[in-house]
Coordinates of C-alpha atoms in Angstrom, one line a residue:
M1 CA 52.8 60.0 -41.2
T2 CA 54.6 63.1 -42.6
S3 CA 57.8 63.2 -44.9
S4 CA 60.0 63.5 -42.0
D5 CA 58.6 60.1 -40.4
A6 CA 61.4 57.9 -42.7
A7 CA 62.0 54.6 -41.6
S8 CA 65.5 54.2 -42.6
R9 CA 67.8 55.8 -45.2
I10 CA 67.9 53.7 -48.2
L11 CA 71.4 55.3 -49.4
E12 CA 74.6 55.7 -47.3
N13 CA 75.8 58.4 -49.4
P14 CA 73.3 60.0 -51.6
Y15 CA 74.7 62.2 -54.5
I16 CA 72.1 63.9 -57.0
L17 CA 72.6 64.6 -60.6
D18 CA 70.1 67.6 -61.1
L19 CA 69.2 67.8 -65.0
F20 CA 67.6 70.9 -66.2
A21 CA 68.9 72.6 -62.9
G22 CA 67.6 76.0 -63.3
P23 CA 68.7 78.5 -60.5
G24 CA 68.9 75.7 -58.0
G25 CA 65.5 75.1 -56.4
L26 CA 66.3 71.4 -56.1
D27 CA 69.8 71.9 -55.1
V28 CA 69.0 74.2 -52.4
A29 CA 66.5 71.5 -51.2
A30 CA 69.4 69.1 -51.4
H31 CA 71.5 71.2 -49.2
M32 CA 68.9 71.4 -46.4
L33 CA 68.9 67.8 -46.5
D34 CA 72.9 67.6 -46.5
V35 CA 73.1 65.8 -49.7
P36 CA 75.6 66.7 -52.3
S37 CA 74.5 67.7 -55.8
L38 CA 75.7 68.5 -59.2
G39 CA 73.6 70.4 -61.4
I40 CA 73.5 70.6 -65.5
E41 CA 71.9 73.9 -66.7
W42 CA 72.4 75.4 -70.2
D43 CA 71.1 79.0 -69.6
K44 CA 74.3 81.2 -68.6
D45 CA 72.1 83.6 -66.5
A46 CA 70.7 80.5 -64.4
C47 CA 74.3 79.4 -64.0
E48 CA 75.6 82.9 -62.6
T49 CA 72.9 82.7 -60.0
R50 CA 73.9 79.1 -59.2
Y51 CA 77.8 80.0 -59.0
M52 CA 77.0 83.0 -56.7
A53 CA 74.8 80.6 -54.5
G54 CA 77.9 78.1 -54.5
L55 CA 76.1 75.2 -56.1
A56 CA 78.4 72.8 -58.2
T57 CA 77.2 73.3 -61.6
W58 CA 78.1 72.3 -65.4
H59 CA 77.2 75.0 -67.9
A60 CA 76.1 72.7 -70.5
D61 CA 73.3 71.2 -72.8
V62 CA 72.1 68.2 -71.1
S63 CA 71.7 66.2 -74.4
A64 CA 75.3 67.3 -75.5
V65 CA 76.8 66.0 -71.9
R66 CA 74.7 62.5 -72.5
Q67 CA 76.1 62.2 -76.1
R68 CA 79.7 63.3 -75.5
R69 CA 80.4 63.9 -71.9
F70 CA 78.7 61.2 -69.7
E71 CA 81.8 59.2 -68.8
D72 CA 83.1 62.4 -67.3
L73 CA 80.5 62.7 -64.7
P74 CA 81.2 61.5 -61.0
K75 CA 80.8 57.8 -61.0
E76 CA 79.6 58.2 -57.3
L77 CA 76.1 60.1 -58.6
N78 CA 73.4 57.6 -57.5
V79 CA 70.0 59.8 -57.6
L80 CA 68.9 61.0 -61.0
A81 CA 66.6 64.2 -60.9
G82 CA 64.9 66.0 -63.5
G83 CA 62.5 68.6 -64.4
P84 CA 62.7 68.9 -68.0
P85 CA 61.5 72.5 -69.6
C86 CA 57.7 72.5 -69.5
Q87 CA 56.8 75.1 -71.8
T88 CA 55.5 72.7 -74.8
Y89 CA 53.4 70.6 -72.1
S90 CA 51.9 73.6 -70.2
V91 CA 48.8 75.1 -70.7
A92 CA 50.8 78.2 -70.8
G93 CA 52.9 77.0 -73.7
N94 CA 52.0 76.4 -77.3
G95 CA 50.9 72.9 -77.0
A96 CA 53.3 71.2 -79.2
G97 CA 54.5 68.9 -76.6
R98 CA 50.8 67.8 -76.1
K99 CA 50.4 67.3 -79.8
A100 CA 53.5 65.3 -80.1
L101 CA 52.7 63.2 -76.9
E102 CA 51.7 59.9 -78.8
E103 CA 55.0 60.1 -80.7
V104 CA 57.2 60.6 -77.6
K105 CA 55.3 57.5 -75.9
R106 CA 56.5 55.3 -78.6
L107 CA 60.0 56.5 -78.5
V108 CA 59.7 55.8 -74.8
H109 CA 58.9 52.2 -75.6
E110 CA 61.8 52.2 -78.4
L111 CA 64.1 53.1 -75.8
V112 CA 63.2 50.5 -73.2
V113 CA 63.0 47.6 -75.5
G114 CA 66.4 48.5 -77.0
R115 CA 65.2 48.3 -80.4
V116 CA 66.9 51.6 -81.5
D117 CA 70.1 52.9 -80.9
E118 CA 70.9 56.5 -79.6
E119 CA 71.6 57.7 -83.1
G120 CA 68.3 56.1 -84.3
I121 CA 66.3 58.1 -81.5
D122 CA 68.1 61.2 -82.4
A123 CA 67.2 60.9 -86.1
E124 CA 63.6 60.1 -85.1
L125 CA 63.5 63.2 -83.1
K126 CA 65.1 65.4 -85.7
E127 CA 62.4 64.4 -88.1
L128 CA 59.7 64.9 -85.6
E129 CA 61.3 68.7 -85.2
S130 CA 61.4 69.0 -89.1
K131 CA 57.7 68.5 -89.2
G132 CA 57.1 71.4 -86.9
G133 CA 57.7 70.0 -83.8
D134 CA 59.1 72.1 -80.5
P135 CA 62.8 70.9 -80.1
R136 CA 62.2 71.2 -76.3
T137 CA 59.6 68.4 -76.6
A138 CA 62.5 65.7 -76.9
L139 CA 64.0 66.9 -73.8
V140 CA 61.4 65.3 -71.8
L141 CA 63.2 61.7 -72.8
E142 CA 66.4 62.6 -71.3
P143 CA 66.0 61.6 -67.7
L144 CA 65.2 58.0 -69.3
R145 CA 68.2 58.1 -71.8
Y146 CA 70.4 59.0 -68.6
A147 CA 69.0 56.1 -66.5
I148 CA 69.7 53.8 -69.6
K149 CA 73.2 55.5 -70.6
A150 CA 74.3 54.5 -67.0
L151 CA 73.9 50.8 -67.5
H152 CA 76.1 51.0 -70.7
S153 CA 78.8 53.4 -68.9
D154 CA 82.4 52.1 -68.3
N155 CA 82.8 54.8 -65.6
R156 CA 80.0 53.5 -63.7
S157 CA 80.8 49.8 -64.5
G158 CA 77.2 49.6 -65.5
R159 CA 76.0 50.6 -62.2
P160 CA 72.2 52.1 -62.4
F161 CA 71.0 55.0 -60.5
D162 CA 69.5 53.7 -57.4
V163 CA 66.7 56.6 -57.2
I164 CA 64.9 58.4 -60.0
V165 CA 62.9 61.7 -59.3
L166 CA 61.0 63.5 -62.0
E167 CA 58.7 66.6 -61.8
Q168 CA 56.6 68.4 -64.3
V169 CA 53.4 70.1 -65.0
P170 CA 50.2 68.2 -64.8
Q171 CA 49.9 68.0 -68.3
V172 CA 52.5 65.4 -68.5
K173 CA 51.1 62.9 -66.2
E174 CA 50.2 60.7 -69.1
L175 CA 53.7 60.9 -70.2
W176 CA 55.1 60.1 -66.5
E177 CA 52.6 56.8 -66.4
V178 CA 54.4 55.6 -69.6
Y179 CA 57.7 56.3 -67.8
R180 CA 56.4 54.3 -64.6
S181 CA 55.4 51.3 -66.7
A182 CA 58.9 51.3 -68.6
L183 CA 60.6 51.5 -65.2
K184 CA 58.6 48.6 -63.8
E185 CA 59.5 46.6 -66.6
G186 CA 63.1 47.2 -66.4
L187 CA 65.8 49.1 -68.3
P188 CA 67.9 47.4 -70.4
R189 CA 71.5 46.4 -70.1
P190 CA 74.0 45.6 -73.1
D191 CA 73.5 41.9 -72.5
G192 CA 69.9 42.2 -72.7
S193 CA 68.9 41.8 -69.0
R194 CA 66.8 44.4 -67.3
V195 CA 67.2 46.5 -64.3
P196 CA 63.7 47.1 -62.5
Y197 CA 62.5 49.6 -60.4
E198 CA 59.7 50.0 -57.9
V199 CA 57.7 53.1 -58.6
A200 CA 55.4 55.0 -56.2
A201 CA 52.1 56.2 -58.1
V202 CA 52.3 59.2 -60.3
K203 CA 50.9 62.1 -58.5
T204 CA 49.8 65.6 -59.1
L205 CA 50.5 67.4 -56.0
H206 CA 49.6 70.9 -54.6
T207 CA 52.5 72.8 -53.4
E208 CA 50.7 74.8 -50.6
A209 CA 49.8 71.4 -49.2
Y210 CA 53.7 71.2 -48.2
G211 CA 53.7 74.8 -46.8
V212 CA 54.7 76.8 -49.8
P213 CA 52.8 79.9 -50.0
Q214 CA 51.5 79.7 -53.3
T215 CA 49.0 77.4 -55.1
R216 CA 51.4 75.5 -57.7
R217 CA 50.6 72.1 -58.9
R218 CA 53.3 69.4 -59.9
T219 CA 53.3 66.1 -61.1
I220 CA 55.9 63.6 -59.8
L221 CA 57.4 60.5 -60.3
I222 CA 59.8 58.7 -57.6
A223 CA 61.2 55.5 -58.6
R224 CA 63.8 53.1 -56.9
L225 CA 65.7 50.0 -57.6
Q226 CA 63.8 46.8 -56.6
E227 CA 66.3 46.1 -53.9
H228 CA 65.2 49.5 -52.3
G229 CA 61.5 48.7 -52.3
V230 CA 58.4 50.8 -53.3
P231 CA 59.1 54.5 -52.3
P232 CA 56.6 56.7 -50.4
L233 CA 55.1 59.6 -51.8
P234 CA 55.6 62.7 -49.7
V235 CA 52.6 63.2 -47.2
A236 CA 50.9 66.6 -47.0
T237 CA 51.8 68.7 -44.1
H238 CA 49.4 71.4 -44.5
H239 CA 45.8 72.0 -45.8
A240 CA 45.1 72.3 -49.8
Y241 CA 43.7 75.7 -51.0
N242 CA 39.9 75.8 -51.9
L243 CA 39.5 78.0 -54.8
R244 CA 35.6 78.0 -54.0
N245 CA 36.1 78.6 -50.3
P246 CA 39.4 80.8 -49.9
V247 CA 38.9 80.7 -46.0
Q248 CA 38.7 77.0 -45.7
G249 CA 41.8 75.4 -44.5
G250 CA 43.6 78.8 -43.8
P251 CA 44.8 80.6 -40.6
D252 CA 41.4 82.2 -40.5
D253 CA 39.6 79.0 -40.5
P254 CA 39.2 77.7 -37.0
A255 CA 38.5 73.9 -38.0
A256 CA 42.0 74.2 -39.7
T257 CA 43.6 74.4 -36.3
L258 CA 41.6 71.8 -34.4
P259 CA 43.7 69.2 -32.6
A260 CA 43.7 65.5 -34.3
E261 CA 42.1 62.8 -32.4
K262 CA 44.2 60.5 -30.2
G263 CA 46.0 57.6 -32.4
T264 CA 45.4 59.3 -35.8
D265 CA 47.7 61.1 -38.2
P266 CA 48.5 64.7 -37.1
T267 CA 46.1 67.3 -38.6
P268 CA 47.5 69.1 -41.4
R269 CA 48.5 72.7 -40.6
P270 CA 46.8 75.9 -42.3
W271 CA 48.0 76.6 -45.6
V272 CA 50.3 79.6 -45.5
A273 CA 49.2 83.1 -46.7
M274 CA 51.8 85.0 -48.7
G275 CA 51.4 88.0 -46.5
E276 CA 53.0 85.9 -43.5
V277 CA 56.0 84.9 -45.3
L278 CA 56.7 88.2 -47.0
A279 CA 56.3 90.1 -43.7
R280 CA 58.4 87.8 -41.9
A281 CA 61.4 87.7 -44.4
T282 CA 61.2 91.5 -44.8
A283 CA 60.9 92.3 -41.1
G284 CA 63.4 95.0 -40.2
R285 CA 64.3 95.6 -43.8
P286 CA 63.1 98.9 -45.5
G287 CA 60.8 98.9 -48.6
G288 CA 59.0 95.8 -48.0
L289 CA 55.3 95.5 -49.1
R290 CA 53.0 96.4 -46.4
A291 CA 49.7 94.7 -45.2
P292 CA 46.8 94.7 -46.5
F293 CA 47.5 94.2 -50.1
E294 CA 46.3 92.4 -53.0
I295 CA 48.0 91.1 -56.1
R296 CA 46.2 91.3 -59.4
S297 CA 47.4 88.4 -61.7
N298 CA 48.1 88.9 -65.3
Y299 CA 48.6 84.9 -65.6
G300 CA 46.0 83.3 -67.9
S301 CA 44.0 86.4 -68.5
G302 CA 44.7 86.6 -72.1
G303 CA 45.1 90.4 -72.0
D304 CA 41.5 90.8 -70.5
P305 CA 41.4 92.8 -67.3
S306 CA 38.1 91.5 -66.2
K307 CA 39.7 87.9 -66.1
R308 CA 42.5 88.6 -63.8
G309 CA 42.1 87.4 -60.6
I310 CA 43.0 88.6 -57.2
R311 CA 44.5 87.3 -54.1
T312 CA 44.8 89.1 -50.8
D313 CA 48.0 88.7 -48.2
R314 CA 45.6 86.6 -46.3
Q315 CA 45.7 84.1 -49.4
P316 CA 48.5 82.1 -50.8
S317 CA 50.0 83.5 -53.9
F318 CA 49.1 82.7 -57.5
T319 CA 51.6 80.2 -59.2
V320 CA 54.8 82.2 -59.5
T321 CA 55.9 82.2 -63.2
G322 CA 58.3 83.9 -65.5
K323 CA 55.8 86.6 -65.9
V324 CA 55.7 87.2 -62.0
S325 CA 57.1 90.9 -62.8
R326 CA 53.5 91.6 -64.5
N327 CA 51.4 90.8 -61.4
A328 CA 50.2 94.1 -60.1
V329 CA 50.4 94.8 -56.0
R330 CA 47.6 97.2 -54.8
Y331 CA 46.9 98.6 -51.5
P332 CA 43.2 98.9 -51.5
Q333 CA 42.8 100.5 -47.9
S334 CA 45.0 103.3 -48.8
S335 CA 43.9 106.6 -48.8
T336 CA 46.6 108.0 -50.9
Q337 CA 45.9 105.5 -54.0
P338 CA 49.8 105.0 -54.7
D339 CA 50.7 103.7 -58.1
P340 CA 50.3 99.9 -58.7
D341 CA 53.5 98.3 -57.3
R342 CA 55.1 95.2 -58.4
L343 CA 56.5 92.3 -56.7
T344 CA 60.6 92.5 -56.6
I345 CA 62.5 89.5 -57.6
T346 CA 63.4 89.0 -54.0
E347 CA 59.9 88.9 -53.2
A348 CA 58.8 86.4 -55.9
G349 CA 61.5 84.3 -54.7
I350 CA 60.6 84.2 -50.9
L351 CA 57.1 83.0 -52.5
Q352 CA 58.9 80.1 -54.0
T353 CA 60.6 79.7 -50.6
F354 CA 64.0 80.7 -51.7
P355 CA 66.0 82.2 -48.6
P356 CA 65.3 86.0 -48.3
N357 CA 68.9 86.6 -49.7
Y358 CA 69.0 84.3 -52.3
P359 CA 71.5 85.8 -55.1
W360 CA 69.6 86.1 -58.1
E361 CA 72.1 87.0 -60.9
G362 CA 72.3 87.7 -64.6
G363 CA 69.3 88.5 -66.5
D364 CA 65.9 87.4 -67.2
R365 CA 65.7 87.0 -63.3
S366 CA 61.7 86.7 -63.5
Q367 CA 61.9 83.5 -65.8
Q368 CA 64.6 82.2 -63.5
V369 CA 62.5 82.5 -60.4
G370 CA 59.3 81.2 -62.2
N371 CA 61.1 78.2 -63.6
A372 CA 62.4 76.8 -60.2
V373 CA 61.4 74.1 -58.2
P374 CA 60.2 75.6 -54.7
P375 CA 62.9 74.4 -52.5
L376 CA 60.4 73.5 -49.8
F377 CA 58.4 71.4 -51.8
G378 CA 61.8 69.9 -53.2
M379 CA 62.7 69.0 -49.6
H380 CA 59.6 66.9 -49.2
V381 CA 60.0 65.2 -52.3
L382 CA 63.6 64.3 -51.9
A383 CA 63.3 63.4 -48.3
A384 CA 60.1 60.7 -49.5
A385 CA 62.6 59.6 -52.1
L386 CA 65.7 58.9 -49.9
S387 CA 63.8 58.2 -46.7
L388 CA 65.5 60.7 -45.1
P389 CA 64.2 63.1 -42.0
L390 CA 62.6 66.1 -43.0
P391 CA 64.5 69.1 -41.6
P392 CA 63.0 72.1 -40.1
E393 CA 61.6 74.4 -42.8
E394 CA 62.8 77.6 -40.7
G395 CA 66.2 76.9 -42.4
L396 CA 65.0 78.2 -45.6
R397 CA 64.3 81.4 -43.7
E398 CA 67.5 82.1 -42.6
D399 CA 70.3 83.9 -45.0
W400 CA 71.9 81.9 -47.4
R401 CA 75.9 81.8 -47.4
I402 CA 76.7 83.5 -50.6
A403 CA 80.0 82.2 -52.3
T404 CA 83.3 84.1 -52.3
E405 CA 84.7 85.3 -55.3
E406 CA 87.4 82.7 -55.0
D407 CA 84.8 79.9 -54.7
R408 CA 82.7 81.3 -57.8
A409 CA 86.0 81.2 -60.0
T410 CA 86.5 77.6 -59.0
L411 CA 82.9 76.7 -59.5
R412 CA 83.1 78.5 -63.1
K413 CA 86.2 76.8 -63.9
E414 CA 84.6 73.3 -63.0
G415 CA 81.6 74.2 -64.9
C416 CA 82.5 76.1 -67.7
G417 CA 86.0 75.2 -68.1
A418 CA 87.5 78.6 -67.2
P419 CA 87.4 80.7 -64.2
D420 CA 86.3 83.7 -65.7
G421 CA 83.9 82.9 -68.8
C422 CA 82.8 80.0 -70.8
G423 CA 84.6 77.1 -72.5
P424 CA 84.3 75.0 -75.6
D425 CA 81.8 72.7 -73.7
C426 CA 79.3 75.5 -72.9
P427 CA 76.4 76.2 -75.0
E428 CA 76.9 78.8 -78.0
P429 CA 76.1 82.4 -76.9
K430 CA 73.5 82.7 -79.5
D431 CA 71.5 79.9 -77.7
Q432 CA 71.8 81.4 -74.4
S433 CA 69.7 83.8 -72.7
S434 CA 69.6 87.8 -72.4
P435 CA 73.0 89.4 -71.5
S436 CA 74.1 89.5 -67.9
G437 CA 72.8 92.4 -66.2
S438 CA 69.5 92.8 -68.1
S439 CA 66.4 93.4 -66.2
G440 CA 64.5 90.3 -67.5
S441 CA 61.4 92.2 -67.1
S442 CA 58.8 92.0 -69.9
R443 CA 57.7 95.8 -68.8
P444 CA 58.9 98.8 -67.0
R445 CA 58.7 98.6 -63.2
T446 CA 56.8 101.4 -61.4
R447 CA 58.9 104.0 -59.6
A448 CA 57.7 102.3 -56.1
S449 CA 58.7 98.6 -57.0
A450 CA 62.0 100.1 -58.7
K451 CA 62.9 101.5 -55.5
R452 CA 62.1 98.4 -53.7
S453 CA 64.0 96.2 -55.9
E454 CA 67.2 98.1 -55.2
K455 CA 67.0 96.9 -51.5

């Protein structure tokens, strides 16, 4: 059974609230499933990308919306999704979130038993920050706080979210398990009664096993109100990548394409090589990467060139991170030995399974791409959570509809309070990212890649 073998849809009109929405990975997935969504994103650059892509967006701080504007959210929102910033939990970050894990787990318990009100939780989080904690660590509590807030909302008449979908780096699996226990126990209503959820097992999934041409691991939690039954986890459609045997399960492995025995589940398809999708997306367009090529990763090397891994165009990409522009592209069989190339933002987006013409706007575009949920992976997760059929993934290879100037003005007015700028509810400029138009790259691009990035 695959993600598309959904028995029946559980919601007549699903409507997603996407916290920490980034440049739109989960919203693109929702669009492919024909499900409306509203994203909350504090970064101005990511919001500019979202407006250009025609995605409904509130340019705001997630915590501030919960505290002061929750009643203004559309009452029809019935699916809560969230991928809180992962830097403090990630092995690539400074680890502040991992050090504070026990404290955050305690606060989850306090929220569920209803022993401490919102102001009390905020005071404890501020104290945690004053002791040297990273302020982003507290953001991992926001999905739970939104779910509880819904039960106290006059606008919603206390109606809970029907479905909750969370995703993060594998380092938060232990915390998602605490979430799972809390949701199964039930969230507190004002009268002291509880609203329990059915929760699928917390699972760390490999995105290449869902057709993403990139090895990336994400830990997910899917919960439904008890009346909707236990949600399934998305079932892999492709083989996982084996680091020790980089041919196994791929397009060059004859065993990966053998037909399944009659009466068994379909055999997973071979994992997808990055050269395949990049060649397909740039076919007929000048300046694209030419095979064979290899990418030398700068990620996790600690500056030691001898520790930098290499992937060829016949393999999935390394995890696309905010430092993707540092990864060197080389042509080992070239007789002219050209200067090292770099992936363009468009190519990095394609490896994340965004449409080839997705409109990356504003500054720090590498970080936008790296922070995003791969839309194809998001499609599998949302389809499983909502019991929806999985649409053909070919839709993500088609050109995206870019919003008109009039549409962008409307979206910006709804999201920022003004059709041509930021309003009073937007985060302060000093808290936002680099100015629009900056390169977002951490080092200069080579002449070759700079010319290709203009295409």
